[in-house]
Coordinates of C-alpha atoms and ligand atoms in Angstrom, one line a residue:
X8 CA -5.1 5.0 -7.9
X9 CA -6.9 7.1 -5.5
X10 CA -6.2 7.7 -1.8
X11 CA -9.2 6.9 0.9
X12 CA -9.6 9.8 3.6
X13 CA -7.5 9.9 6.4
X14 CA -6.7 6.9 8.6
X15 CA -8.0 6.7 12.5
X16 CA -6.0 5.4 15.5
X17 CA -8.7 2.8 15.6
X18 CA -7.7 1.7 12.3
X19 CA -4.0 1.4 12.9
X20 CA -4.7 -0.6 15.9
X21 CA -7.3 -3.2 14.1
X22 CA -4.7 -3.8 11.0
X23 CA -1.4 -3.9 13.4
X24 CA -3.7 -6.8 15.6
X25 CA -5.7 -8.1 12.9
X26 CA -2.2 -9.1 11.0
X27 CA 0.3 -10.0 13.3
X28 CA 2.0 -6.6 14.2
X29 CA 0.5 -5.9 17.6
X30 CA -1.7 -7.3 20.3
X31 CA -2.4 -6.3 23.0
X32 CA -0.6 -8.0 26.3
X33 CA -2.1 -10.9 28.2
X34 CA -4.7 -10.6 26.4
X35 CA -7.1 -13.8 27.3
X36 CA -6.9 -12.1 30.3
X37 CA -8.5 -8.9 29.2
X38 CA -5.3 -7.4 28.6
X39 CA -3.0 -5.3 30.5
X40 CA -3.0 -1.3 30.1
X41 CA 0.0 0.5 28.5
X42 CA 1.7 -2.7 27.6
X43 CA 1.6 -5.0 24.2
X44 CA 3.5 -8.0 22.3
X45 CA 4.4 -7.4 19.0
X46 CA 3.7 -10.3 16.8
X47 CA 5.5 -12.6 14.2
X48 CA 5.0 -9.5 11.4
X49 CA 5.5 -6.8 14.5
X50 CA 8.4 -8.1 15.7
X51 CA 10.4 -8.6 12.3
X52 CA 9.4 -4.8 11.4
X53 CA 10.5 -3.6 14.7
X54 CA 14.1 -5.7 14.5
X55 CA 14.2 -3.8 11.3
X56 CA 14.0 -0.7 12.4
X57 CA 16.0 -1.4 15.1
X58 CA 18.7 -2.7 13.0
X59 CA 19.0 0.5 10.8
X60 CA 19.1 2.6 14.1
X61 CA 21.9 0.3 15.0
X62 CA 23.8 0.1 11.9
X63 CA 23.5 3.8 11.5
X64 CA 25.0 5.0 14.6
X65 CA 27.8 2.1 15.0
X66 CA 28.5 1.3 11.2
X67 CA 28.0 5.1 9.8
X68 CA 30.2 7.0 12.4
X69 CA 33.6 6.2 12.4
X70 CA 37.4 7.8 13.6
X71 CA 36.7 10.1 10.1
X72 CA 33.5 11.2 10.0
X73 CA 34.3 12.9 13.5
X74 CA 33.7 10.2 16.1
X75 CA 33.1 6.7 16.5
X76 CA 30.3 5.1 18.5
X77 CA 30.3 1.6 19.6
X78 CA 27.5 -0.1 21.4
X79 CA 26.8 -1.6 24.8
X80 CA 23.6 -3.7 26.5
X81 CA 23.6 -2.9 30.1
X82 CA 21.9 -4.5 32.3
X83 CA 18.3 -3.5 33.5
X84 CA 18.6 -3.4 37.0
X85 CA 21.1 -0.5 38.3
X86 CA 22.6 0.5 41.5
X87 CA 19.9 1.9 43.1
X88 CA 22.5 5.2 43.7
X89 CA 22.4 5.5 39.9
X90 CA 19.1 7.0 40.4
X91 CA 19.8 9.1 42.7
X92 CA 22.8 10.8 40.6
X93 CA 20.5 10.7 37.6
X94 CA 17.8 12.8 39.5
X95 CA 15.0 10.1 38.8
X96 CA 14.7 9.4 42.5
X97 CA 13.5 12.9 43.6
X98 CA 12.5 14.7 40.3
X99 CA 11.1 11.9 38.1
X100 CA 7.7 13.0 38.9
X101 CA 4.2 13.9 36.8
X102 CA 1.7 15.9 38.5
X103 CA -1.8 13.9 38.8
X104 CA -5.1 14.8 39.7
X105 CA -8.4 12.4 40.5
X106 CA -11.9 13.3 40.1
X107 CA -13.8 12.7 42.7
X108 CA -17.1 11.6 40.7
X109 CA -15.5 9.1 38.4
X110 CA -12.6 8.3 40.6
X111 CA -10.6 8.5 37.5
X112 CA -6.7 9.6 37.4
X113 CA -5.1 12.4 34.9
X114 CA -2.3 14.1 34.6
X115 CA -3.0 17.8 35.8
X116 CA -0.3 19.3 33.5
X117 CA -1.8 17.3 30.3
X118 CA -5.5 18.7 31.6
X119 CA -3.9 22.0 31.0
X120 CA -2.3 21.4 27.7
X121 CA -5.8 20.0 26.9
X122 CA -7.4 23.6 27.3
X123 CA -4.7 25.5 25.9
X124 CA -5.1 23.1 22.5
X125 CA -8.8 24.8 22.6
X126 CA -8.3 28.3 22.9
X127 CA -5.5 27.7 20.2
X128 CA -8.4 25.9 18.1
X129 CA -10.5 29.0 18.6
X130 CA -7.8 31.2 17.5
X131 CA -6.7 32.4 20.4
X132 CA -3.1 31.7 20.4
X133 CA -2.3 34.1 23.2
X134 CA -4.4 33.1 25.8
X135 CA -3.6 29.2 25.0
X136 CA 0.1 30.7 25.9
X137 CA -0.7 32.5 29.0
X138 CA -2.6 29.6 29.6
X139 CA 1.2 27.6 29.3
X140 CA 3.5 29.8 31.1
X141 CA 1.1 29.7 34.0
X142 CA 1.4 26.5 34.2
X143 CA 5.0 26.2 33.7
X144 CA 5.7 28.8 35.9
X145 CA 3.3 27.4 38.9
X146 CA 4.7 23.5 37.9
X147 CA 8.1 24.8 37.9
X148 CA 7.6 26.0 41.1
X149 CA 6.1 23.0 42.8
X150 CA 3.0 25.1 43.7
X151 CA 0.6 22.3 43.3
X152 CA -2.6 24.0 45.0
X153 CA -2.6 26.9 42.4
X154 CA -2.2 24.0 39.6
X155 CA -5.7 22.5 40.7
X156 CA -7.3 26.9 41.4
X157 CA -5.9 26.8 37.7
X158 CA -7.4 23.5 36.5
X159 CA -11.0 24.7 38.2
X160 CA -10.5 28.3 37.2
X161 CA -10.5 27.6 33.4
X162 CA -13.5 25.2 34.5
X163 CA -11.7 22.1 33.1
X164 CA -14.2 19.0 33.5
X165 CA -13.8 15.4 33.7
X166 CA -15.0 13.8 30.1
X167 CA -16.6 11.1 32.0
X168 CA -18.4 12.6 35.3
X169 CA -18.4 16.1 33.6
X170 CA -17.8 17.2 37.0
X171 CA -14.7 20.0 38.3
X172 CA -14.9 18.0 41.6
X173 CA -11.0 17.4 41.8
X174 CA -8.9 16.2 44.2
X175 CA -5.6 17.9 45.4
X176 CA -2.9 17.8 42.6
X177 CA 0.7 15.3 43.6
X178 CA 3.6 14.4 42.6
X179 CA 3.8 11.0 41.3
X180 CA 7.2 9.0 40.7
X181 CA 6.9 7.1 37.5
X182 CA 9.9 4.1 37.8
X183 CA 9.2 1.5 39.2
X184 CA 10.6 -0.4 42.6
X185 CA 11.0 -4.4 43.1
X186 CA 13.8 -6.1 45.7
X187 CA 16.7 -7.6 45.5
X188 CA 17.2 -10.5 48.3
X189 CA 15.6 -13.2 48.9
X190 CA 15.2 -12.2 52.7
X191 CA 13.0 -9.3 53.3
X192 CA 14.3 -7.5 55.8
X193 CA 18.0 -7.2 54.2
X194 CA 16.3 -6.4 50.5
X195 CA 17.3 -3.3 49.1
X196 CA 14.3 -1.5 47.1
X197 CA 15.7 -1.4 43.1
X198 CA 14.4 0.5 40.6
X199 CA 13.4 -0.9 36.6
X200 CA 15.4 1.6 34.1
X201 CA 13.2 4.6 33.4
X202 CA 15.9 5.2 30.5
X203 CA 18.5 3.0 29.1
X204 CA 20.9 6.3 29.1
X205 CA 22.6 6.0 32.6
X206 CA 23.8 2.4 31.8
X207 CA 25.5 4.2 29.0
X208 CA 27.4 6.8 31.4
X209 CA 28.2 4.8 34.5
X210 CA 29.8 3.1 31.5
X211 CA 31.8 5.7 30.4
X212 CA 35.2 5.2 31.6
X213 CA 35.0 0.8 30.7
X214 CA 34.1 1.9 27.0
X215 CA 36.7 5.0 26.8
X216 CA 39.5 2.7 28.4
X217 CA 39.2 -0.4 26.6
X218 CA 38.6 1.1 23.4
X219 CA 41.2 3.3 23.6
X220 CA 38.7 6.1 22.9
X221 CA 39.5 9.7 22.2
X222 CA 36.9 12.2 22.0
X223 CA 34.6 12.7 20.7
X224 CA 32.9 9.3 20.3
X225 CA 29.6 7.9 21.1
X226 CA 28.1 4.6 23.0
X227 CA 24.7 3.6 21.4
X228 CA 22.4 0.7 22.8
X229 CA 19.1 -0.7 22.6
X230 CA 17.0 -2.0 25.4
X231 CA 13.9 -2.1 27.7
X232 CA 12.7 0.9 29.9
X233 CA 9.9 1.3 32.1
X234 CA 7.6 4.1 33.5
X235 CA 4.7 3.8 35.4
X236 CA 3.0 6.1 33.3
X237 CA -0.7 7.8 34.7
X238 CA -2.5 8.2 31.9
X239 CA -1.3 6.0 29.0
X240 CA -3.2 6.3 25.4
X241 CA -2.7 6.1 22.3
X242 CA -1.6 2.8 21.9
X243 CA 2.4 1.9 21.6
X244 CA 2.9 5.4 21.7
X245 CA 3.0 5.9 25.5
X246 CA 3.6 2.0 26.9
X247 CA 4.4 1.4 30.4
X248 CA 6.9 -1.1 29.4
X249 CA 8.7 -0.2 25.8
X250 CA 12.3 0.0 24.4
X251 CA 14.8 2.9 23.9
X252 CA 17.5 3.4 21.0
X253 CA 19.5 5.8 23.0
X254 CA 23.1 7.1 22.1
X255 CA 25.3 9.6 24.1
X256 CA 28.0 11.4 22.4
X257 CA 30.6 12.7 24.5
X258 CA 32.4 15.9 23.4
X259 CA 35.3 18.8 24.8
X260 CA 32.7 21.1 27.0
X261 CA 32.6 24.5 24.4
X262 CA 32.0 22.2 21.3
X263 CA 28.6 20.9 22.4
X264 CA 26.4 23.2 20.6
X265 CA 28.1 22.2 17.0
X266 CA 27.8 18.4 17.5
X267 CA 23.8 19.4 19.3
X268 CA 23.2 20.6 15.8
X269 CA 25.2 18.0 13.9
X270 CA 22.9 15.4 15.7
X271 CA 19.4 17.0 15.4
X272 CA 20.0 17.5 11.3
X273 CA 21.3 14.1 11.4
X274 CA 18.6 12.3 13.2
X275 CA 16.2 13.8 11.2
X276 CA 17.2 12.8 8.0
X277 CA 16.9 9.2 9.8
X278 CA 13.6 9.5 9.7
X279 CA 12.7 10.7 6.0
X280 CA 15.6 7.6 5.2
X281 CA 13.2 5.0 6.8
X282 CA 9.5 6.6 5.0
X283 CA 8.3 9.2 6.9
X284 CA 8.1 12.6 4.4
X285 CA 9.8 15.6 5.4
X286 CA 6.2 17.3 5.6
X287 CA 4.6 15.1 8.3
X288 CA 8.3 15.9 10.8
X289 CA 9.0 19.1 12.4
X290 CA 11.2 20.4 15.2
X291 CA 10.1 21.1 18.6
X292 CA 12.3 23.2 20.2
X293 CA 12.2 23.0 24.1
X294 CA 12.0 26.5 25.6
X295 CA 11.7 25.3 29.0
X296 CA 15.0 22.9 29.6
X297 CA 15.5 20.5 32.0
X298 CA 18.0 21.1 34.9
X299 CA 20.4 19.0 33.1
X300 CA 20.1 20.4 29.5
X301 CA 21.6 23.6 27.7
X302 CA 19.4 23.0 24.3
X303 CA 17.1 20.1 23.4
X304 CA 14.4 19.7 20.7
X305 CA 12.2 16.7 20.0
X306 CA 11.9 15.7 16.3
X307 CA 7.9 14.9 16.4
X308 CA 5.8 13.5 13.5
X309 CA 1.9 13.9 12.4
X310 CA 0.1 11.0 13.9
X311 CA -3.6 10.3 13.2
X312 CA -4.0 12.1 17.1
X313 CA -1.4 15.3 16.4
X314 CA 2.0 15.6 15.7
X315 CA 3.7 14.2 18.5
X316 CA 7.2 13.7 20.0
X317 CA 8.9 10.3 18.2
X318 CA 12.7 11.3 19.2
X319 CA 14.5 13.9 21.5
X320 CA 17.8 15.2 21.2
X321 CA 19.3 17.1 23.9
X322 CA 22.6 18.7 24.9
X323 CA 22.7 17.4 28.8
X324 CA 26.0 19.1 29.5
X325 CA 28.5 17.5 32.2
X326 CA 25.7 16.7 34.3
X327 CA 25.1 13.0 34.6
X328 CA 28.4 12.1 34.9
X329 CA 29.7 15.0 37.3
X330 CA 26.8 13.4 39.4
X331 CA 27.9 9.7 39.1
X332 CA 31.2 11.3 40.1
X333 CA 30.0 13.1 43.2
X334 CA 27.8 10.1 44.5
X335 CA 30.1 7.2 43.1
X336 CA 33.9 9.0 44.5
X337 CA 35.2 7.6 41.4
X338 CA 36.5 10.7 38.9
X339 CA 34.5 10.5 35.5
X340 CA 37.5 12.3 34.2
X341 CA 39.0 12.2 30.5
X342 CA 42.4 13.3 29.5
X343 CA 42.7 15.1 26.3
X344 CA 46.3 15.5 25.0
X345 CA 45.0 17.6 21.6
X346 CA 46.3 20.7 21.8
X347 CA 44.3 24.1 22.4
X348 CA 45.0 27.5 20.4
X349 CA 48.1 27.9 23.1
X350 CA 49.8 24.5 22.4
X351 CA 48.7 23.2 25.3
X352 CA 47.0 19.8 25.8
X353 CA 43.1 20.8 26.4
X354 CA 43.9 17.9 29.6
X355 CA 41.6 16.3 32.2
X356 CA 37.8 17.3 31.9
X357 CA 34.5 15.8 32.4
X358 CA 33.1 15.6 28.9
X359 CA 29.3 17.1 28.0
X360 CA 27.3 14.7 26.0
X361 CA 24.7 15.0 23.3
X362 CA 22.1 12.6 23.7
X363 CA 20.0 11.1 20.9
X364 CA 17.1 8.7 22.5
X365 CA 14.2 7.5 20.4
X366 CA 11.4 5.0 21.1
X367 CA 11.5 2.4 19.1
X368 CA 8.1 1.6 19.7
X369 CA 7.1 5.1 18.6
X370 CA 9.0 4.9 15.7
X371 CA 7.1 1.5 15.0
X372 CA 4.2 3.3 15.1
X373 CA 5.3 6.1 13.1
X374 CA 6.4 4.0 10.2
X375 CA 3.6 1.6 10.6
X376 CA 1.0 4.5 10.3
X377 CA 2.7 6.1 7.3
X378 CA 2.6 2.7 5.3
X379 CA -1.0 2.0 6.2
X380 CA -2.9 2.7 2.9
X381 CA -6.3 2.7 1.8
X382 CA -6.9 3.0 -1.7
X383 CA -9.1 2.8 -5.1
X384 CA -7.4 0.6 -8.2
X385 CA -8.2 -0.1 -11.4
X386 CA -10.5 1.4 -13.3
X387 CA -14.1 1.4 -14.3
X388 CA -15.9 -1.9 -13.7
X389 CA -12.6 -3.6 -12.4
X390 CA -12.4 -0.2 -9.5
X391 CA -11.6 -1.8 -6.1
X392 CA -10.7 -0.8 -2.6
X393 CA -7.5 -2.4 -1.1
X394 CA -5.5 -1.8 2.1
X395 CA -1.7 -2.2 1.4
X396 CA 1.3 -1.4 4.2
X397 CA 3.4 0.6 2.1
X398 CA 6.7 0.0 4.1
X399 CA 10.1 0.6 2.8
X400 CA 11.3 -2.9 1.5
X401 CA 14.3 -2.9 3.6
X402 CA 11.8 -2.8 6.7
X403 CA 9.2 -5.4 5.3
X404 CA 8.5 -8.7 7.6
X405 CA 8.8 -10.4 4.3
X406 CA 10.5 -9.4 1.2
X407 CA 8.9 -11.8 -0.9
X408 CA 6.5 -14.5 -1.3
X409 CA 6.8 -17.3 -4.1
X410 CA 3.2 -18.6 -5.4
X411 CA 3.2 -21.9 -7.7
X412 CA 0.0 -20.3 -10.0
X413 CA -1.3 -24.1 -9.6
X414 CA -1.1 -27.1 -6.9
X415 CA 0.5 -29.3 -10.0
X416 CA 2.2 -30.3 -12.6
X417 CA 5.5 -29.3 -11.2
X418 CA 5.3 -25.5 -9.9
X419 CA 5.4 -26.3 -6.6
X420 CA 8.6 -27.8 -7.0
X421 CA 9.5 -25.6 -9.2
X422 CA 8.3 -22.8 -6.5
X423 CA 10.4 -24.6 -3.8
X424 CA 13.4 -23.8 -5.7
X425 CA 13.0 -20.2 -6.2
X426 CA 12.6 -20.3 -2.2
X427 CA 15.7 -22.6 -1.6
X428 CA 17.4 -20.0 -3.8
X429 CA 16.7 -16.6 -2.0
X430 CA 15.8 -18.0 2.0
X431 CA 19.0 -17.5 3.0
X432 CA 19.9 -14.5 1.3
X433 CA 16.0 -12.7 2.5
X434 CA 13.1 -13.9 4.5
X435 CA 10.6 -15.1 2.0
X436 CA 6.8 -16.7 2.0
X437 CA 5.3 -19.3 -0.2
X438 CA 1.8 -20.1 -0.3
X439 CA 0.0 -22.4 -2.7
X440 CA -3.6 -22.0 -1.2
X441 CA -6.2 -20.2 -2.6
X442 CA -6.4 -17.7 -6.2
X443 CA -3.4 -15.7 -6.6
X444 CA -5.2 -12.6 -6.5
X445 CA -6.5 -13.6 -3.2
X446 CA -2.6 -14.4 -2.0
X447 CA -1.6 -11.1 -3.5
X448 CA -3.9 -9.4 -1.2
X449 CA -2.9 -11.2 1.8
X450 CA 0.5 -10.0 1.3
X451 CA -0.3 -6.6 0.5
X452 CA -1.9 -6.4 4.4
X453 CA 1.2 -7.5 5.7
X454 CA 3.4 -5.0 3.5
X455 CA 5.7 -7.9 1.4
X456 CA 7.1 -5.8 -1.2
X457 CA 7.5 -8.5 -4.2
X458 CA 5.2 -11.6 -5.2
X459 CA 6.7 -13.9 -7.6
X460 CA 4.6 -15.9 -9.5
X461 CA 5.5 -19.7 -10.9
X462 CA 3.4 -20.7 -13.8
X463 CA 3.5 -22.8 -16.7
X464 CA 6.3 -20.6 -18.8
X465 CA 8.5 -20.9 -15.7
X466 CA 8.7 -24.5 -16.8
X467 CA 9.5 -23.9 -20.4
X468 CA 11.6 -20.8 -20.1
X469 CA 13.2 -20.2 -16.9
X470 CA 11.0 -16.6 -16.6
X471 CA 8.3 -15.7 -13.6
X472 CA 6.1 -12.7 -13.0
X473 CA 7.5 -10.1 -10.4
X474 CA 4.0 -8.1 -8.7
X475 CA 5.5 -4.9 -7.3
X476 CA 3.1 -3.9 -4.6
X477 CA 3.0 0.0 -4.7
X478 CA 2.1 -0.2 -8.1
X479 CA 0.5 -3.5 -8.5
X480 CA 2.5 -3.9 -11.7
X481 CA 3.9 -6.8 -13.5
X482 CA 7.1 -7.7 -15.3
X483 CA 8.6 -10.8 -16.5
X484 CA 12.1 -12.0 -15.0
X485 CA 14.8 -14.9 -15.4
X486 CA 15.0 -16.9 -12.5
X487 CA 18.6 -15.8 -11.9
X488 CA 17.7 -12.4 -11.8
X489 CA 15.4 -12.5 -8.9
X490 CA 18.6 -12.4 -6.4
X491 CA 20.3 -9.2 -7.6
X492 CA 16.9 -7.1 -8.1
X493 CA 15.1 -8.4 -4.7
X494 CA 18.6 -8.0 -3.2
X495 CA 19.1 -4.1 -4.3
X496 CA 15.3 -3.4 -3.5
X497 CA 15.2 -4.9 -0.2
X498 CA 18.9 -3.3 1.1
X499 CA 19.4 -1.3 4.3
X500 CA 22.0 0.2 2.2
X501 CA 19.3 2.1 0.3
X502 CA 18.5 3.3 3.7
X503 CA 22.0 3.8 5.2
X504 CA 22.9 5.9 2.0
X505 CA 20.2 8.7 2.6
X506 CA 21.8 9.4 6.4
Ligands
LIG26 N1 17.3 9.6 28.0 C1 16.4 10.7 27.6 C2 15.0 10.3 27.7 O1 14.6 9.2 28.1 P1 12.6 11.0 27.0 O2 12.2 12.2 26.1 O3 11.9 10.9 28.3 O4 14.1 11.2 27.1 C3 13.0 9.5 24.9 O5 12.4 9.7 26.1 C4 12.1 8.8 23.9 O6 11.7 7.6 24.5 C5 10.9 9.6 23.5 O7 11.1 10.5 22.5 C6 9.9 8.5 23.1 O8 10.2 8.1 21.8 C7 10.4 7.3 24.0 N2 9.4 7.2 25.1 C8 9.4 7.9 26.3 N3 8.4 7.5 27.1 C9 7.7 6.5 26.4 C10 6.6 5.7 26.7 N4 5.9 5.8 27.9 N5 6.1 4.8 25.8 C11 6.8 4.7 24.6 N6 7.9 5.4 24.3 C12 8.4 6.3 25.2

């Protein structure tokens, strides 16, 4: 077997629409930018990953390994307060620029980064710095003029007019607004989630009380979030509309930096658990932090475009919820009754958290581009290309299929009983159209880890022929096997086990 050369974005998004993983949104109507609908493969590898996210933060963490977490689903729509406490409403901006010629948008900072990524391809590192602390400095600032003397200085052009004619550089909010009342003038302006973490800490205080929680513990959940992003590419990766796994871990203020480091070593063993080699994952330590964090790195991964951010981790201190108490009245307070180095109970404090928030979607992406493979098999006159999704089984759509060899003579209905035997254990495919070499490739787009074929044995002995996909080989198995070796295969425990 023999690898092809390295894939494109372009392929990705043909396979993931081509097979039923993505397409993109409304689409009869042309489509709608920055948003998609996963499809019936899509969706069952994305509930898979998102299950394993799920089970490892609220089945993996308990009152021994050093803090529990329990999940939540809040709601999407939020006080509109909660985004004012959060900081979203005044400092949830990018900076975007136009061009004048092709009237088209960018953002001014990503321009920037743009140039720096050349000199750095150039070999020179230093000036592709300078080139970054300028504009973190100036951006930092708000000193939006000297962005665009920057942007025209370094005699950054548009790709499409080729033209430095650029307009003045703004601030641009990314949630966004809708009302809530069905009479205008008394609607007040709400806000779509721009992250599912706040309806995690304006939660705080329900989960702590009516769990009887003692820190540290963590509250995990899954759900929609939406930015009006300027310039979305790439595909799922940067989506106007796309879901968070986010979990906040709250912890005594002094111990922050321990659990910071637990969670980033944690996380990214995560990732290598679900397929994606330690080689193609690095560590992007922020040097720059936000006004809310005191560390945060993103765990980023090698797309075909660049390694890129999948997953940040961040230490956001007492901030959020010393906010929600100054804007709510209502103390965010926790009392711990442990006892410090004096004897004394550590008492009331506002916990810090450490936050882990990933994109599912990017993560979807991420696993879905590692699988895709393009290879040579067999040998000599029998050589053939084929593309296979090399997915971890646990994460397949399908875990098997079940393929009477013939339309007759009994293997279908001996077929039909194999599938009555494992449906409700794993979701499984049977298919009697076509050549079975033909149905093994169909399968091998969609990533199904095990074909079992029924022939004329299976009627005489009981025995079919398990295809393992990776390596295309074949072995002979009783019928009442099939359960217990599918079953261990296809187990998120295999997963779970390697966090
Ligand atoms: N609560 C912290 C937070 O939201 P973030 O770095 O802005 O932090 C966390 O987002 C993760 O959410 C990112 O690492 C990424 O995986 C995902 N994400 C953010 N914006 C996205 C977008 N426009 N499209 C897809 N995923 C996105």
């Amino acid at each position: 077997m023999s690898q092809a050369p390295a894939t494109s974005l372009q392929d990705i998004v043909s396979h993931a629409k081509e097979y039923g993983f993505v397409f993109p949104s409304s689409e009869i109507y042309d489509g709608l930018q920055a948003v998609y609908d996963y499809g019936q493969n899509g969706v069952e590898l994305k509930n898979n990953l998102k299950n394993i996210w799920w089970k490892a933060m609220t089945q993996l963490n308990d009152n021994r390994s050093g803090g529990p977490i329990v999940g939540i689903d809040a709601a999407i729509f939020m006080h509109p307060l909660t985004w004012k406490a959060s900081g979203h409403i005044d400092g949830f901006n990018d900076p975007m620029i136009d061009n004048k010629d092709s009237k088209k948008r960018y953002r001014a900072d990503q321009l920037l980064e743009g140039k720096a990524e050349q000199y750095a391809a150039e070999g020179k590192a230093e000036k592709a710095q300078e080139l970054l602390n300028e504009m973190g400095r100036l951006l930092g600032n708000n000193e939006l003029e000297a962005v665009r003397e920057l942007i025209i200085a370094e005699g950054i052009k548009c790709p499409i007019s080729g033209t430095t004619n650029w307009t003045e550089v703004r601030q641009f909010n990314l949630m966004f607004s809708t009302q809530v009342g069905s009479v205008a003038e008394d609607s007040t302006v709400i806000y779509l989630r721009p992250e599912t973490a706040q309806g995690i800490f304006v939660n705080f205080l329900n989960v702590q009380k009516s769990g009887r929680m003692k820190i540290p513990f963590g509250i995990a959940q899954i759900g929609k979030a939406f930015r009006n992003e300027i310039v979305a590419r790439q595909f799922t990766f940067r989506m106007r509309e796309f879901e968070q796994m986010e979990m906040q871990f709250f912890v005594r203020p002094g111990t922050e930096m321990e659990w910071y480091e637990k969670w980033r070593d944690t996380r990214l063993k995560f990732h290598q658990a679900v397929g994606l080699p330690a080689e193609k994952l690095k560590f992007h330590i922020h040097e720059k932090l936000a006004h809310y964090a005191n560390a945060a790195v993103d765990i980023e991964y090698q797309f075909p475009f660049g390694f890129r951010e999948i997953e940040g981790i961040h230490s956001r201190t007492d901030f959020d919820l010393k906010s929600h108490q100054e804007l709510s009245k209502k103390k965010q307070q926790y009392f711990d009754n442990d006892l410090d180095e004096n004897g004394k109970p550590f008492g009331n404090y506002i916990p810090y958290v450490v936050e882990t928030s990933v994109g599912a979607d990017r993560l979807f992406l991420a696993v879905f581009c590692q699988a895709f493979t393009k290879e040579t098999v067999g040998e000599g006159d029998s050589q053939k290309e084929r593309t296979v999704l090399k997915l971890h089984p646990a994460l397949a759509p399908f875990k098997a299929a079940i393929f009477p060899l013939v339309k007759k003579d009994g293997l279908p209905e001996k077929a039909e009983e194999i599938v009555k035997a494992l449906r409700g254990e794993f979701r499984v495919f049977y298919e009697e159209r076509d050549a079975i070499g033909k149905r093994y490739t169909r399968q091998d787009l969609i990533g199904t880890p095990f074909c079992i074929a029924v022939d004329y044995q299976t009627l005489e002995d009981n025995t079919v022929t398990i295809r393992h996909r990776d390596s295309m080989e074949q072995e002979r198995v009783h019928i009442s096997e099939l359960k217990a070796k599918i079953g261990y295969a296809v187990s998120e425990q295999r997963i779970l086990e390697l966090i």
